[in-house]
Amino acid sequence: MRDGTLGVAVIGTGRMGSDHVRRIDEVISGARVAAVVDLDGERAKGVAALVDGCAAYTDPAAAMAADDVDAVIIASPGPAHEAALLEAFARDLPVLCEKPLTPDAASALRVVEAETRLGHRRVQVGFMRRFDAEFGQLKAVLDGGGLGRTLMLHCTHRNASTPPGFTSRMTINDSVVHEADVTRWLLGQEITAVTVLRPAPSAAAPEGLSDPQLVLFETSGGAVVDVEIFVNCGFGYQVRCEAVGEHGTARAGDAHGLYVNAAGRWGGEIAQDYVVRFKDAYDREVQAWVDATRRGGVIGPSAWDGYAAAAVCEAGVRAQESGGRTAVTLAERPDLYRAADRS
Ligand code: NAD
């Protein structure tokens, strides 16, 4: 590290990647953006130009080989993650990899196996809800035991609208993957089976997209989790999770920001997207990654967590297509991840 500052290469400079570049440049301490990479060279150059001393590349391997690159953020689309992760492992570079770890369970397991061969953890997966203050409070309440055993989770995941080409399969792999991780994290249990119910679609749903859907998880500890996924709800971005325990309930995600009374009405604004709603969580996630990396450690969701979520999604897509209850198949967890920090 130059002057004790972590030199980061950000791979993929689209919505998330460019936001992480801005975050490291403006918010995060102890790190600088040394390089950005995008297959679209003009986009990479445009983002690099905003940061002093930042180089632009079109090849992830070339950026990772640069002298001043100490660590990598992968924010390219999911199908490009495996190659970038394996390249980072070859150079033993620490990685913050945006979710999903990879788009399917088989490729996610290959990543787990490659990291296991490396012999130490190098990956933090970008499940940022684990760094959201309110979700953290919910986790602390459940771990504290005051509500008794958690019996059910009721989750809501709504987006204002979807980009062109967003498919029903993506509602599971790109959206519900967050609830798969949140469920495993909050309950400390594996998800054993998935069922997907598809009501008659909303008139606002693009042709061919099942929207909304109700996804049901069963867990190894006997809990049941329902997830309303509604990706063209039209009015904003909302993520909620209510835990129902033996002695009470606790809910994260209800109210955010300013509460206004005016003109005979009460209320406030609904965030329109995740970049706004989870801004603080992304800041904490990246700062935690930088701090742990500078100390030579790794925290947060592991490659195993990324694989387990991918296995749930694979069962979810099969359940969506068959209409039936589908069991989740999980490989044996390598020892490397047994003592993994589940923060
Ligand atoms: P995007 O389409 O806006 O940007 C992706 C960028 O990567 C594009 O500029 C593209 O040219 C570039 N790219 C494609 N293949 C590449 C490769 N092989 N090497 C380098 N660059 C490449 O996508 P996005 O919305 O920014 O999503 C990026 C990642 O972030 C995805 O994994 C996505 O699932 C994840 N994401 C996470 C959250 C979250 O809440 N944590 C939210 C949105 C997206």
XYZ file of C-alpha atoms and ligand atoms in Angstrom:
387
model
C 0.000 0.000 0.000
C 1.250 3.465 -0.824
C 1.351 5.681 2.303
C -0.847 3.113 4.067
C -3.707 3.853 1.660
C -5.463 0.945 -0.048
C -5.310 1.267 -3.856
C -8.608 -0.061 -5.216
C -9.479 -1.140 -8.772
C -13.215 -0.869 -9.499
C -14.312 -3.283 -12.233
C -17.490 -2.167 -13.995
C -18.334 1.523 -13.997
C -22.109 1.370 -14.470
C -24.697 2.293 -11.843
C -23.108 0.542 -8.850
C -19.454 0.779 -9.911
C -19.533 4.532 -10.531
C -21.340 5.019 -7.202
C -18.606 3.022 -5.420
C -15.934 5.148 -7.180
C -17.626 8.329 -5.922
C -18.010 6.765 -2.455
C -14.315 5.845 -2.145
C -13.284 9.248 -3.482
C -15.598 11.320 -1.275
C -16.663 9.304 1.782
C -14.325 6.412 2.589
C -11.115 6.862 4.564
C -7.971 4.779 4.049
C -8.553 4.014 0.365
C -8.206 5.600 -3.048
C -9.452 4.568 -6.486
C -6.260 3.615 -8.320
C -7.946 2.143 -11.397
C -11.310 1.668 -13.047
C -12.168 -0.976 -15.645
C -15.005 -1.200 -18.120
C -15.446 -3.068 -21.395
C -16.703 0.307 -22.601
C -13.371 2.159 -22.653
C -14.949 5.583 -23.067
C -17.076 5.038 -19.974
C -14.014 3.941 -17.988
C -12.058 7.021 -19.118
C -14.965 9.297 -18.215
C -15.156 7.897 -14.669
C -11.341 7.860 -14.237
C -11.194 11.529 -15.214
C -13.208 12.408 -12.092
C -10.544 11.004 -9.729
C -6.967 12.270 -9.309
C -4.367 9.693 -10.378
C -6.923 7.078 -11.484
C -6.045 4.931 -14.536
C -8.648 3.535 -16.964
C -8.554 -0.007 -18.349
C -10.754 -2.261 -20.466
C -9.138 -5.504 -19.213
C -9.652 -6.462 -15.542
C -6.429 -8.547 -15.494
C -4.333 -5.563 -16.633
C -5.773 -3.382 -13.850
C -5.164 -6.062 -11.220
C -1.526 -6.332 -12.399
C -0.887 -2.594 -11.819
C 1.651 -1.803 -9.059
C -0.656 0.525 -7.136
C -3.673 -1.843 -7.060
C -3.975 -3.607 -3.684
C -7.643 -4.693 -3.761
C -10.612 -5.003 -6.103
C -14.295 -4.106 -6.161
C -16.212 -6.167 -8.724
C -19.264 -4.274 -9.970
C -19.596 -5.747 -13.452
C -22.726 -7.795 -14.314
C -23.043 -11.162 -12.497
C -21.935 -13.354 -15.440
C -18.536 -11.539 -15.462
C -17.860 -12.092 -11.723
C -16.365 -15.604 -11.812
C -13.534 -14.696 -14.209
C -12.682 -11.547 -12.233
C -12.764 -13.437 -8.910
C -10.449 -16.176 -10.213
C -8.045 -13.519 -11.543
C -8.048 -11.805 -8.130
C -7.364 -15.147 -6.397
C -4.443 -15.769 -8.772
C -2.947 -12.499 -7.472
C -4.201 -13.086 -3.898
C -6.011 -9.723 -3.953
C -8.845 -8.934 -1.488
C -12.224 -8.501 -3.206
C -15.530 -6.837 -2.487
C -17.830 -8.551 -5.017
C -21.262 -7.120 -5.720
C -24.141 -9.546 -5.405
C -24.858 -12.024 -6.870
C -21.507 -13.762 -6.279
C -22.165 -15.452 -9.650
C -25.432 -16.070 -11.527
C -25.847 -19.777 -10.645
C -24.971 -22.285 -7.932
C -22.461 -24.323 -9.974
C -20.273 -21.296 -10.774
C -20.625 -19.979 -7.194
C -19.417 -23.350 -5.898
C -16.409 -23.146 -8.243
C -15.549 -19.798 -6.613
C -15.900 -21.323 -3.125
C -13.636 -24.211 -4.175
C -11.043 -21.852 -5.655
C -10.976 -19.725 -2.477
C -10.745 -22.896 -0.390
C -7.695 -23.969 -2.454
C -6.192 -20.539 -1.762
C -6.508 -21.459 1.910
C -7.787 -18.139 3.259
C -10.826 -15.938 2.732
C -10.418 -13.130 0.231
C -14.039 -12.284 -0.670
C -16.698 -10.115 0.934
C -20.006 -10.313 -0.991
C -22.013 -7.099 -1.418
C -25.092 -8.057 0.606
C -25.305 -4.519 1.957
C -28.432 -4.976 4.079
C -26.172 -6.560 6.711
C -24.664 -3.064 7.082
C -27.988 -1.170 7.229
C -28.478 0.342 10.707
C -32.088 -0.789 11.094
C -31.454 -4.311 9.802
C -28.512 -4.443 12.238
C -30.878 -3.511 15.086
C -33.300 -6.222 13.993
C -30.469 -8.780 14.015
C -29.427 -7.626 17.526
C -33.019 -7.944 18.808
C -33.373 -11.475 17.420
C -29.932 -12.539 18.719
C -30.785 -11.011 22.116
C -33.529 -13.624 22.496
C -36.166 -11.321 24.013
C -38.697 -12.189 21.304
C -38.122 -15.905 21.815
C -37.616 -18.194 18.836
C -38.294 -16.533 15.482
C -41.256 -18.283 13.884
C -41.742 -16.303 10.686
C -40.362 -13.422 8.632
C -42.637 -11.283 6.455
C -40.542 -9.531 3.801
C -41.504 -6.900 1.241
C -39.247 -6.013 -1.699
C -40.656 -3.438 -4.127
C -39.038 -1.520 -6.975
C -40.639 1.394 -8.808
C -39.930 -0.176 -12.214
C -37.586 -2.527 -14.044
C -35.140 -1.824 -16.886
C -35.933 -3.286 -20.336
C -35.211 -7.013 -20.558
C -35.815 -7.749 -16.848
C -37.166 -11.316 -16.663
C -39.126 -13.355 -14.102
C -35.965 -15.375 -13.454
C -34.136 -12.121 -12.588
C -36.745 -11.331 -9.936
C -35.313 -14.342 -8.080
C -31.605 -14.165 -9.027
C -31.162 -10.384 -8.793
C -33.834 -9.290 -6.301
C -34.962 -12.118 -3.975
C -31.281 -13.139 -3.605
C -31.148 -10.326 -0.993
C -33.979 -11.922 1.031
C -32.226 -15.308 0.763
C -29.168 -13.752 2.397
C -31.138 -11.735 4.964
C -33.059 -14.866 6.017
C -29.877 -16.931 6.477
C -28.183 -14.058 8.317
C -31.058 -13.073 10.634
C -32.027 -16.624 11.551
C -28.601 -18.307 11.370
C -30.320 -21.171 9.521
C -30.182 -22.593 6.016
C -33.122 -22.322 3.621
C -34.276 -25.851 2.804
C -37.147 -25.369 0.328
C -38.689 -22.691 -1.894
C -42.217 -22.254 -3.291
C -43.244 -19.441 -5.637
C -46.858 -18.303 -6.092
C -47.717 -16.109 -9.043
C -50.906 -14.040 -8.829
C -52.452 -12.612 -12.007
C -49.864 -10.011 -13.103
C -50.278 -6.302 -12.525
C -51.345 -4.354 -15.630
C -48.066 -2.418 -15.176
C -45.952 -5.572 -15.589
C -44.085 -5.739 -18.924
C -45.262 -8.539 -21.259
C -44.058 -11.930 -19.999
C -42.948 -10.753 -16.521
C -44.653 -12.328 -13.506
C -45.147 -9.372 -11.211
C -45.834 -9.443 -8.302
C -44.871 -12.873 -6.882
C -44.992 -14.420 -3.428
C -41.908 -16.470 -2.559
C -41.964 -18.832 0.436
C -38.827 -20.131 2.144
C -38.744 -22.967 4.685
C -35.689 -23.081 6.933
C -33.641 -25.735 8.721
C -34.955 -24.472 12.081
C -38.622 -24.768 11.050
C -39.281 -21.077 10.321
C -41.360 -19.942 7.335
C -40.517 -16.765 5.411
C -42.755 -14.998 2.909
C -41.360 -12.492 0.413
C -43.567 -10.197 -1.643
C -41.480 -9.304 -4.678
C -43.141 -6.542 -6.737
C -40.667 -4.975 -9.153
C -43.000 -2.616 -11.040
C -45.014 -1.251 -8.121
C -44.727 2.228 -9.627
C -44.434 4.293 -6.446
C -40.890 3.709 -5.199
C -38.340 1.370 -3.640
C -39.348 -0.342 -0.386
C -37.604 -3.082 1.567
C -39.163 -4.269 4.807
C -38.701 -7.250 7.077
C -40.906 -8.127 10.028
C -39.821 -10.902 12.386
C -42.532 -12.728 14.316
C -41.205 -14.291 17.503
C -42.815 -16.301 20.285
C -43.081 -13.189 22.478
C -43.358 -10.289 20.044
C -42.510 -8.845 16.643
C -39.906 -6.425 15.264
C -39.937 -4.733 11.860
C -37.213 -2.951 9.891
C -37.740 -0.675 6.909
C -40.978 1.184 7.644
C -40.114 4.830 7.765
C -37.196 6.803 6.429
C -36.348 10.460 6.366
C -38.392 13.439 7.267
C -41.959 13.171 8.546
C -44.122 16.076 7.379
C -47.554 17.373 8.462
C -48.975 19.795 5.867
C -52.112 20.620 3.884
C -54.225 18.254 5.969
C -51.967 15.247 5.345
C -49.082 13.490 7.131
C -46.234 11.536 5.574
C -42.877 11.716 3.869
C -41.015 10.716 0.733
C -40.426 7.169 -0.479
C -36.901 6.578 -1.868
C -37.056 5.815 -5.571
C -34.139 3.394 -5.692
C -31.594 1.385 -3.716
C -28.753 3.874 -4.190
C -30.767 6.372 -2.116
C -32.459 3.940 0.322
C -29.285 2.033 1.197
C -26.754 4.890 0.813
C -25.592 4.638 4.430
C -25.451 0.841 4.247
C -23.217 0.958 1.137
C -20.975 3.513 2.892
C -20.646 1.277 5.958
C -20.163 -1.841 3.818
C -17.279 -0.357 1.828
C -15.665 1.275 4.900
C -15.842 -2.045 6.779
C -14.226 -3.810 3.805
C -11.447 -1.204 3.545
C -10.772 -1.296 7.309
C -10.687 -5.100 7.448
C -8.493 -5.300 4.336
C -5.989 -2.775 5.727
C -5.788 -4.903 8.887
C -5.183 -7.979 6.719
C -8.565 -9.538 7.560
C -11.914 -10.283 5.913
C -15.371 -9.701 7.381
C -18.980 -9.750 6.263
C -20.816 -12.112 3.944
C -18.441 -14.748 2.554
C -18.193 -16.572 -0.764
C -20.002 -19.413 1.044
C -22.879 -17.050 1.804
C -22.876 -16.036 -1.876
C -22.993 -19.704 -2.905
C -25.750 -20.593 -0.401
C -27.878 -17.685 -1.674
C -27.248 -18.830 -5.284
C -28.375 -22.372 -4.371
C -31.605 -20.938 -2.899
C -32.153 -18.891 -6.067
C -31.590 -21.929 -8.267
C -34.316 -23.771 -6.328
C -36.436 -20.598 -6.541
C -36.217 -20.464 -10.332
C -37.172 -24.160 -10.554
C -40.081 -23.544 -8.165
C -41.165 -20.581 -10.276
C -41.185 -22.698 -13.423
C -42.798 -25.832 -11.922
C -45.214 -24.159 -9.521
C -44.188 -26.749 -6.927
C -42.273 -26.790 -3.646
C -38.577 -27.267 -4.491
C -35.891 -28.476 -2.095
C -32.584 -26.548 -1.923
C -29.475 -28.636 -2.598
C -26.383 -27.420 -0.742
C -22.833 -28.785 -0.968
C -20.944 -29.491 2.247
C -19.557 -26.322 3.815
C -15.724 -26.302 3.685
C -13.909 -25.789 7.014
C -12.672 -22.398 5.771
C -16.207 -21.044 6.229
C -17.150 -22.781 9.458
C -15.776 -20.033 11.673
C -16.699 -17.385 9.093
C -17.664 -14.022 10.546
C -21.435 -13.788 9.992
C -21.630 -10.041 10.641
P -24.683 -1.700 -15.036
O -25.204 -2.423 -16.234
O -25.190 -0.328 -14.729
O -23.092 -1.586 -15.156
C -22.263 -2.665 -15.465
C -20.988 -2.108 -16.136
O -20.046 -3.187 -16.260
C -21.236 -1.575 -17.544
O -20.621 -0.302 -17.636
C -20.553 -2.606 -18.453
O -20.009 -2.008 -19.640
C -19.452 -3.131 -17.567
N -18.996 -4.472 -17.895
C -19.679 -5.513 -18.424
N -18.890 -6.612 -18.494
C -17.693 -6.262 -17.976
C -16.460 -6.942 -17.778
N -16.337 -8.234 -18.114
N -15.419 -6.264 -17.248
C -15.541 -4.964 -16.905
N -16.687 -4.249 -17.081
C -17.734 -4.901 -17.596
O -24.920 -2.700 -13.810
P -25.111 -2.322 -12.265
O -26.547 -2.069 -12.004
O -24.107 -1.290 -11.879
O -24.785 -3.728 -11.571
C -23.445 -4.148 -11.406
C -23.396 -5.209 -10.309
O -23.906 -4.634 -9.109
C -24.243 -6.462 -10.578
O -23.625 -7.581 -10.009
C -25.537 -6.138 -9.832
O -26.268 -7.287 -9.452
C -24.996 -5.423 -8.620
N -25.978 -4.557 -7.968
C -26.007 -4.579 -6.622
C -26.945 -3.819 -5.948
C -27.010 -3.875 -4.442
O -27.978 -3.402 -3.886
N -26.006 -4.381 -3.747
C -27.815 -2.997 -6.655
C -27.720 -2.971 -8.032
C -26.788 -3.748 -8.694
